[in-house]
């Protein structure tokens, strides 16, 4: 049985079958029971397969015969249906042809009937309009009239074309005016019962219940007969409003307030003085404060019930009052120029500045009262002519204040002068610098309220101009202060600050404040906005240049373009530009917030930039140079760098003055016979007498200057002085003089026990600082052992490279190999024995 169809089975299949059978039969030849089981299983499968084949051979022919018969029958039926369809189609065509005249006649009659029905509906609509109008004439009930008016408005929205639309629109407008006049009169009567406008503030006595019910009903009716959009007339005050005009109830509520405003603040009344804008601004705030709660509690809920989603009663009421103030402010600012030319106002600029301050104060208090930033009043200040004048007045008074502060006899004094117990007072900050920083901060507080970043950027440019003017004035003062220096300057402590140190402190303080401000959100936002705006304008310019060639080729076509099409295109372009500028502003805000978050994530002690406390932890900062420093200065660009340069020039001049006497009196110290000093025990050594006087005078001047400079500047000055002294003594004494053992001991004592401690920062040991590196390295060479010194000198003579490396091993890093060789040659114990005359000449 295993050999069935052997030719169809490959060797691999045979192996698999044999392997499977061997596994099932097993390896025991005496136990063949499993073989019988396999045989029985295969026999049963064979029988089942043969049975299935037999059944299929019997049933399939019968089913195929039945299916073929049904198919033939269906085919015959289809043919019959096709024949009948052709016959019916022919009958239908014959019928249509026969009845075509009748159908045409019927269609004409139905068309005439339909037209008559439309005419009837058209006439009935006119009859319905007249009927609604007649009912409105006959009724005296306000609610019924409002409902009928609502039907008219529905018909007005249904019919939008033809004479009927004009007819129903005229009726709607007519009845709207009638209802508005009637309901407004009733509304005003109710407002009188409510004692509107309130004079006792928001805590007025509650009105009777029936009066409030009548008020609510009339408010609802006024909402329901709201003016159609085509009836809204734009008046002058809406030029300063935000969005559309107020709803009808709010208009009626504003009416008596507008009358009072015009009565008191226009015309020739005393309260309408143009030099007192605070009167009408304060009154506007008072009215908003006294009435907005009533509007919020009694008008807005009715609009919410009527589902009037676009009604914001409180905002519309406040905007209406603000528009009055804005309109009056605009006229007042325009009158300043004309009245100034007539001599009616003594100081026009002072009056203008006062009006600006009052307007900004009004805006701040308005935001506090309403909780919303409503910029309609600020828009008056940002109109082109007014804004340019505002900038000019700011600059005029800022320069006058700057000159006044610098001309004062107290400009050099510290801010904390005279306040002995002031904790943390910046005693070194000159009053003039503090006044100038306050001036810049005041200007910032004013223009920071402006909504448009472009306007804020113009004020920033004004600030930068003032910083430059401040730097120029400080430069002039520093030149005068340097010329006024004399021999006794900074030799004794005085009660007042010297102009030179005051200029240095002023430049340092201003620079520190500018760097601090550059990292604030306000200036970061302006910085990124300016960068984004410059990129935007460059892109716009590039797009205009790329499109100019294509537009020039189509000039002939543009001549035929209608004018209204040109205006539409321009408007759309301006709209796209406005959208782009808004995107620029939003991107600048995002970048500024990201930068502020990044800076806050770095652990920095921000007190180092605090101008109100002593700057004791500031690292020594260099003048701004390069792109990184410019980026650090942010929006102030090169201003901090220029102030740092001025500060460093002042420190250099101060250092030159302090060292002038020191260098002159150090000649005796240089002439000292370093080659012939006796060897003295180290404990018996003291400072050289020829160094004591110059060093004490230098330290006295440094101490006086340190009391008048900022701690950071004192550190810079001390380091600068130490560097100059280090180089001067090194060049004038170390490289020029011969040293024996006694001279080396004395010079080393002078350097390590006197000069180094003298220039060490307060609170640090002399061993912890390296203020005089050349002198300290010179002492190492002079005190080097005889054998080491000879080997080092030989290396420097024969193998300079190896000698330089050896110097590094001895930790001598600030002296050049040739200079080191010269110092070693000036040691008397290393002098050439073959030529003693060269040494004896020194004696």
PDB file of C-alpha atoms in Angstrom, residues 204-390:
ATOM      1  CA  UNK A 204     -27.633 103.812  44.981  1.00  0.00           C
ATOM      2  CA  UNK A 205     -30.950 102.877  46.568  1.00  0.00           C
ATOM      3  CA  UNK A 206     -32.791 100.029  44.771  1.00  0.00           C
ATOM      4  CA  UNK A 207     -35.721 101.000  42.541  1.00  0.00           C
ATOM      5  CA  UNK A 208     -39.297  99.774  43.163  1.00  0.00           C
ATOM      6  CA  UNK A 209     -40.093  96.344  41.803  1.00  0.00           C
ATOM      7  CA  UNK A 210     -42.746  97.534  39.335  1.00  0.00           C
ATOM      8  CA  UNK A 211     -40.300 100.067  37.893  1.00  0.00           C
ATOM      9  CA  UNK A 212     -37.675  97.373  37.343  1.00  0.00           C
ATOM     10  CA  UNK A 213     -40.275  95.124  35.690  1.00  0.00           C
ATOM     11  CA  UNK A 214     -41.165  97.942  33.310  1.00  0.00           C
ATOM     12  CA  UNK A 215     -37.449  98.591  32.696  1.00  0.00           C
ATOM     13  CA  UNK A 216     -36.784  94.942  31.867  1.00  0.00           C
ATOM     14  CA  UNK A 217     -39.766  94.780  29.493  1.00  0.00           C
ATOM     15  CA  UNK A 218     -38.732  97.904  27.621  1.00  0.00           C
ATOM     16  CA  UNK A 219     -35.129  96.681  27.446  1.00  0.00           C
ATOM     17  CA  UNK A 220     -36.356  93.464  25.881  1.00  0.00           C
ATOM     18  CA  UNK A 221     -38.491  95.368  23.364  1.00  0.00           C
ATOM     19  CA  UNK A 222     -35.570  97.590  22.397  1.00  0.00           C
ATOM     20  CA  UNK A 223     -33.429  94.519  21.814  1.00  0.00           C
ATOM     21  CA  UNK A 224     -36.154  93.013  19.621  1.00  0.00           C
ATOM     22  CA  UNK A 225     -36.462  96.120  17.421  1.00  0.00           C
ATOM     23  CA  UNK A 226     -32.685  96.469  17.036  1.00  0.00           C
ATOM     24  CA  UNK A 227     -31.726  98.700  14.135  1.00  0.00           C
ATOM     25  CA  UNK A 228     -30.998  97.011  10.822  1.00  0.00           C
ATOM     26  CA  UNK A 229     -27.350  97.337   9.763  1.00  0.00           C
ATOM     27  CA  UNK A 230     -28.175  99.616   6.851  1.00  0.00           C
ATOM     28  CA  UNK A 231     -29.712 102.161   9.259  1.00  0.00           C
ATOM     29  CA  UNK A 232     -26.631 102.480  11.445  1.00  0.00           C
ATOM     30  CA  UNK A 233     -24.969 105.850  10.840  1.00  0.00           C
ATOM     31  CA  UNK A 234     -21.309 106.288  11.692  1.00  0.00           C
ATOM     32  CA  UNK A 235     -20.872 109.471  13.705  1.00  0.00           C
ATOM     33  CA  UNK A 236     -17.687 111.190  14.722  1.00  0.00           C
ATOM     34  CA  UNK A 237     -17.341 109.463  18.079  1.00  0.00           C
ATOM     35  CA  UNK A 238     -17.345 106.024  16.489  1.00  0.00           C
ATOM     36  CA  UNK A 239     -13.998 106.895  14.920  1.00  0.00           C
ATOM     37  CA  UNK A 240     -12.501 106.215  18.330  1.00  0.00           C
ATOM     38  CA  UNK A 241     -14.777 103.295  19.170  1.00  0.00           C
ATOM     39  CA  UNK A 242     -13.947  99.621  18.906  1.00  0.00           C
ATOM     40  CA  UNK A 243     -16.051  97.509  16.557  1.00  0.00           C
ATOM     41  CA  UNK A 244     -19.692  98.251  15.809  1.00  0.00           C
ATOM     42  CA  UNK A 245     -21.841 100.763  17.657  1.00  0.00           C
ATOM     43  CA  UNK A 246     -23.702  99.957  20.884  1.00  0.00           C
ATOM     44  CA  UNK A 247     -27.024  98.161  20.957  1.00  0.00           C
ATOM     45  CA  UNK A 248     -30.233 100.212  21.168  1.00  0.00           C
ATOM     46  CA  UNK A 249     -30.814  99.937  24.967  1.00  0.00           C
ATOM     47  CA  UNK A 250     -27.222 100.998  25.626  1.00  0.00           C
ATOM     48  CA  UNK A 251     -27.639 103.926  23.227  1.00  0.00           C
ATOM     49  CA  UNK A 252     -30.606 105.155  25.250  1.00  0.00           C
ATOM     50  CA  UNK A 253     -28.661 104.662  28.492  1.00  0.00           C
ATOM     51  CA  UNK A 254     -25.758 106.680  27.079  1.00  0.00           C
ATOM     52  CA  UNK A 255     -27.931 109.533  25.817  1.00  0.00           C
ATOM     53  CA  UNK A 256     -28.273 111.518  29.100  1.00  0.00           C
ATOM     54  CA  UNK A 257     -24.595 110.957  29.886  1.00  0.00           C
ATOM     55  CA  UNK A 258     -23.618 112.313  26.471  1.00  0.00           C
ATOM     56  CA  UNK A 259     -25.759 115.399  27.110  1.00  0.00           C
ATOM     57  CA  UNK A 260     -24.071 116.001  30.443  1.00  0.00           C
ATOM     58  CA  UNK A 261     -20.648 115.470  28.911  1.00  0.00           C
ATOM     59  CA  UNK A 262     -21.293 117.969  26.128  1.00  0.00           C
ATOM     60  CA  UNK A 263     -22.826 120.433  28.586  1.00  0.00           C
ATOM     61  CA  UNK A 264     -19.878 120.408  30.967  1.00  0.00           C
ATOM     62  CA  UNK A 265     -16.867 119.737  28.748  1.00  0.00           C
ATOM     63  CA  UNK A 266     -17.564 121.532  25.476  1.00  0.00           C
ATOM     64  CA  UNK A 267     -18.193 125.153  24.698  1.00  0.00           C
ATOM     65  CA  UNK A 268     -17.031 128.059  26.814  1.00  0.00           C
ATOM     66  CA  UNK A 269     -17.827 126.737  30.287  1.00  0.00           C
ATOM     67  CA  UNK A 270     -15.186 126.786  32.981  1.00  0.00           C
ATOM     68  CA  UNK A 271     -15.206 122.991  33.166  1.00  0.00           C
ATOM     69  CA  UNK A 272     -14.326 122.832  29.449  1.00  0.00           C
ATOM     70  CA  UNK A 273     -10.849 124.324  29.872  1.00  0.00           C
ATOM     71  CA  UNK A 274      -8.512 122.670  27.418  1.00  0.00           C
ATOM     72  CA  UNK A 275      -5.584 122.824  29.840  1.00  0.00           C
ATOM     73  CA  UNK A 276      -7.473 120.602  32.299  1.00  0.00           C
ATOM     74  CA  UNK A 277      -8.172 117.340  30.422  1.00  0.00           C
ATOM     75  CA  UNK A 278      -8.132 115.469  33.723  1.00  0.00           C
ATOM     76  CA  UNK A 279     -11.576 116.894  34.491  1.00  0.00           C
ATOM     77  CA  UNK A 280     -13.442 115.104  31.715  1.00  0.00           C
ATOM     78  CA  UNK A 281     -11.214 112.029  31.953  1.00  0.00           C
ATOM     79  CA  UNK A 282     -11.894 111.673  35.669  1.00  0.00           C
ATOM     80  CA  UNK A 283     -15.619 112.211  35.127  1.00  0.00           C
ATOM     81  CA  UNK A 284     -15.656 109.506  32.457  1.00  0.00           C
ATOM     82  CA  UNK A 285     -14.018 107.053  34.866  1.00  0.00           C
ATOM     83  CA  UNK A 286     -16.517 107.993  37.556  1.00  0.00           C
ATOM     84  CA  UNK A 287     -19.482 107.352  35.259  1.00  0.00           C
ATOM     85  CA  UNK A 288     -18.072 103.987  34.205  1.00  0.00           C
ATOM     86  CA  UNK A 289     -17.468 103.004  37.819  1.00  0.00           C
ATOM     87  CA  UNK A 290     -20.952 104.108  38.918  1.00  0.00           C
ATOM     88  CA  UNK A 291     -23.029 102.556  36.113  1.00  0.00           C
ATOM     89  CA  UNK A 292     -21.315  99.454  34.709  1.00  0.00           C
ATOM     90  CA  UNK A 293     -22.573  97.234  37.557  1.00  0.00           C
ATOM     91  CA  UNK A 294     -26.187  98.206  36.857  1.00  0.00           C
ATOM     92  CA  UNK A 295     -25.769  97.513  33.143  1.00  0.00           C
ATOM     93  CA  UNK A 296     -24.153  94.164  33.886  1.00  0.00           C
ATOM     94  CA  UNK A 297     -26.902  93.061  36.272  1.00  0.00           C
ATOM     95  CA  UNK A 298     -29.974  94.368  34.447  1.00  0.00           C
ATOM     96  CA  UNK A 299     -29.243  94.686  30.705  1.00  0.00           C
ATOM     97  CA  UNK A 300     -26.863  91.855  29.811  1.00  0.00           C
ATOM     98  CA  UNK A 301     -29.075  89.062  31.314  1.00  0.00           C
ATOM     99  CA  UNK A 302     -31.946  90.092  29.020  1.00  0.00           C
ATOM    100  CA  UNK A 303     -29.672  89.860  25.973  1.00  0.00           C
ATOM    101  CA  UNK A 304     -28.531  86.433  27.155  1.00  0.00           C
ATOM    102  CA  UNK A 305     -32.128  85.225  27.462  1.00  0.00           C
ATOM    103  CA  UNK A 306     -32.853  86.431  23.930  1.00  0.00           C
ATOM    104  CA  UNK A 307     -29.687  84.542  22.797  1.00  0.00           C
ATOM    105  CA  UNK A 308     -28.129  87.681  21.343  1.00  0.00           C
ATOM    106  CA  UNK A 309     -24.588  86.333  21.306  1.00  0.00           C
ATOM    107  CA  UNK A 310     -23.030  89.448  19.769  1.00  0.00           C
ATOM    108  CA  UNK A 311     -24.274  91.788  22.518  1.00  0.00           C
ATOM    109  CA  UNK A 312     -21.776  92.788  25.223  1.00  0.00           C
ATOM    110  CA  UNK A 313     -23.758  95.444  27.047  1.00  0.00           C
ATOM    111  CA  UNK A 314     -21.131  96.465  29.603  1.00  0.00           C
ATOM    112  CA  UNK A 315     -18.342  96.702  27.040  1.00  0.00           C
ATOM    113  CA  UNK A 316     -20.558  98.680  24.656  1.00  0.00           C
ATOM    114  CA  UNK A 317     -21.607 101.043  27.445  1.00  0.00           C
ATOM    115  CA  UNK A 318     -18.009 101.626  28.536  1.00  0.00           C
ATOM    116  CA  UNK A 319     -16.853 102.004  24.939  1.00  0.00           C
ATOM    117  CA  UNK A 320     -19.506 104.646  24.338  1.00  0.00           C
ATOM    118  CA  UNK A 321     -18.295 106.745  27.267  1.00  0.00           C
ATOM    119  CA  UNK A 322     -14.642 106.212  26.334  1.00  0.00           C
ATOM    120  CA  UNK A 323     -15.392 107.304  22.771  1.00  0.00           C
ATOM    121  CA  UNK A 324     -16.729 110.590  24.174  1.00  0.00           C
ATOM    122  CA  UNK A 325     -13.517 111.144  26.116  1.00  0.00           C
ATOM    123  CA  UNK A 326     -11.391 110.156  23.121  1.00  0.00           C
ATOM    124  CA  UNK A 327     -13.225 112.555  20.814  1.00  0.00           C
ATOM    125  CA  UNK A 328     -12.841 115.399  23.290  1.00  0.00           C
ATOM    126  CA  UNK A 329      -9.175 114.560  23.850  1.00  0.00           C
ATOM    127  CA  UNK A 330      -8.565 114.602  20.103  1.00  0.00           C
ATOM    128  CA  UNK A 331     -10.109 118.063  19.789  1.00  0.00           C
ATOM    129  CA  UNK A 332      -8.210 119.341  22.858  1.00  0.00           C
ATOM    130  CA  UNK A 333      -4.848 118.197  21.505  1.00  0.00           C
ATOM    131  CA  UNK A 334      -5.640 119.835  18.166  1.00  0.00           C
ATOM    132  CA  UNK A 335      -6.550 123.097  19.921  1.00  0.00           C
ATOM    133  CA  UNK A 336      -3.213 123.318  21.742  1.00  0.00           C
ATOM    134  CA  UNK A 337      -1.391 124.358  18.596  1.00  0.00           C
ATOM    135  CA  UNK A 338      -3.900 127.004  17.508  1.00  0.00           C
ATOM    136  CA  UNK A 339      -4.303 128.431  21.016  1.00  0.00           C
ATOM    137  CA  UNK A 340      -0.538 128.416  21.477  1.00  0.00           C
ATOM    138  CA  UNK A 341      -0.020 130.571  18.413  1.00  0.00           C
ATOM    139  CA  UNK A 342      -2.600 133.013  19.750  1.00  0.00           C
ATOM    140  CA  UNK A 343      -0.864 133.200  23.100  1.00  0.00           C
ATOM    141  CA  UNK A 344      -3.838 131.800  25.052  1.00  0.00           C
ATOM    142  CA  UNK A 345      -1.627 129.057  26.529  1.00  0.00           C
ATOM    143  CA  UNK A 346       1.703 130.098  27.971  1.00  0.00           C
ATOM    144  CA  UNK A 347       3.525 126.776  27.556  1.00  0.00           C
ATOM    145  CA  UNK A 348       1.934 124.615  24.880  1.00  0.00           C
ATOM    146  CA  UNK A 349       4.432 121.779  25.299  1.00  0.00           C
ATOM    147  CA  UNK A 350       3.816 121.646  29.031  1.00  0.00           C
ATOM    148  CA  UNK A 351       0.065 121.489  28.447  1.00  0.00           C
ATOM    149  CA  UNK A 352       0.547 118.750  25.849  1.00  0.00           C
ATOM    150  CA  UNK A 353       2.791 116.734  28.184  1.00  0.00           C
ATOM    151  CA  UNK A 354       0.232 117.146  30.961  1.00  0.00           C
ATOM    152  CA  UNK A 355      -2.527 115.880  28.667  1.00  0.00           C
ATOM    153  CA  UNK A 356      -0.432 112.843  27.697  1.00  0.00           C
ATOM    154  CA  UNK A 357       0.262 111.989  31.332  1.00  0.00           C
ATOM    155  CA  UNK A 358      -3.402 112.321  32.226  1.00  0.00           C
ATOM    156  CA  UNK A 359      -4.400 110.154  29.254  1.00  0.00           C
ATOM    157  CA  UNK A 360      -1.989 107.389  30.222  1.00  0.00           C
ATOM    158  CA  UNK A 361      -3.172 107.567  33.818  1.00  0.00           C
ATOM    159  CA  UNK A 362      -6.750 107.368  32.563  1.00  0.00           C
ATOM    160  CA  UNK A 363      -5.890 104.245  30.587  1.00  0.00           C
ATOM    161  CA  UNK A 364      -4.249 102.543  33.582  1.00  0.00           C
ATOM    162  CA  UNK A 365      -7.207 103.243  35.862  1.00  0.00           C
ATOM    163  CA  UNK A 366      -9.616 102.237  33.114  1.00  0.00           C
ATOM    164  CA  UNK A 367      -7.949  98.821  32.854  1.00  0.00           C
ATOM    165  CA  UNK A 368      -8.186  98.479  36.631  1.00  0.00           C
ATOM    166  CA  UNK A 369     -11.892  99.348  36.688  1.00  0.00           C
ATOM    167  CA  UNK A 370     -13.049  97.379  33.644  1.00  0.00           C
ATOM    168  CA  UNK A 371     -10.515  94.555  33.705  1.00  0.00           C
ATOM    169  CA  UNK A 372     -10.048  94.938  29.950  1.00  0.00           C
ATOM    170  CA  UNK A 373      -7.482  96.714  27.799  1.00  0.00           C
ATOM    171  CA  UNK A 374      -9.529  99.235  25.789  1.00  0.00           C
ATOM    172  CA  UNK A 375      -7.170 101.217  23.565  1.00  0.00           C
ATOM    173  CA  UNK A 376      -9.505 103.807  22.065  1.00  0.00           C
ATOM    174  CA  UNK A 377      -7.970 106.660  24.084  1.00  0.00           C
ATOM    175  CA  UNK A 378      -4.433 105.547  23.310  1.00  0.00           C
ATOM    176  CA  UNK A 379      -5.319 105.583  19.618  1.00  0.00           C
ATOM    177  CA  UNK A 380      -5.667 109.365  19.919  1.00  0.00           C
ATOM    178  CA  UNK A 381      -2.053 109.619  21.075  1.00  0.00           C
ATOM    179  CA  UNK A 382      -0.799 107.350  18.290  1.00  0.00           C
ATOM    180  CA  UNK A 383      -2.273 109.352  15.432  1.00  0.00           C
ATOM    181  CA  UNK A 384       0.576 110.438  13.179  1.00  0.00           C
ATOM    182  CA  UNK A 385       0.686 114.161  13.958  1.00  0.00           C
ATOM    183  CA  UNK A 386       0.052 113.716  17.691  1.00  0.00           C
ATOM    184  CA  UNK A 387       2.556 110.880  18.003  1.00  0.00           C
ATOM    185  CA  UNK A 388       5.337 112.856  16.305  1.00  0.00           C
ATOM    186  CA  UNK A 389       4.664 115.756  18.633  1.00  0.00           C
ATOM    187  CA  UNK A 390       4.647 113.423  21.627  1.00  0.00           C
TER     188      UNK A 390
END
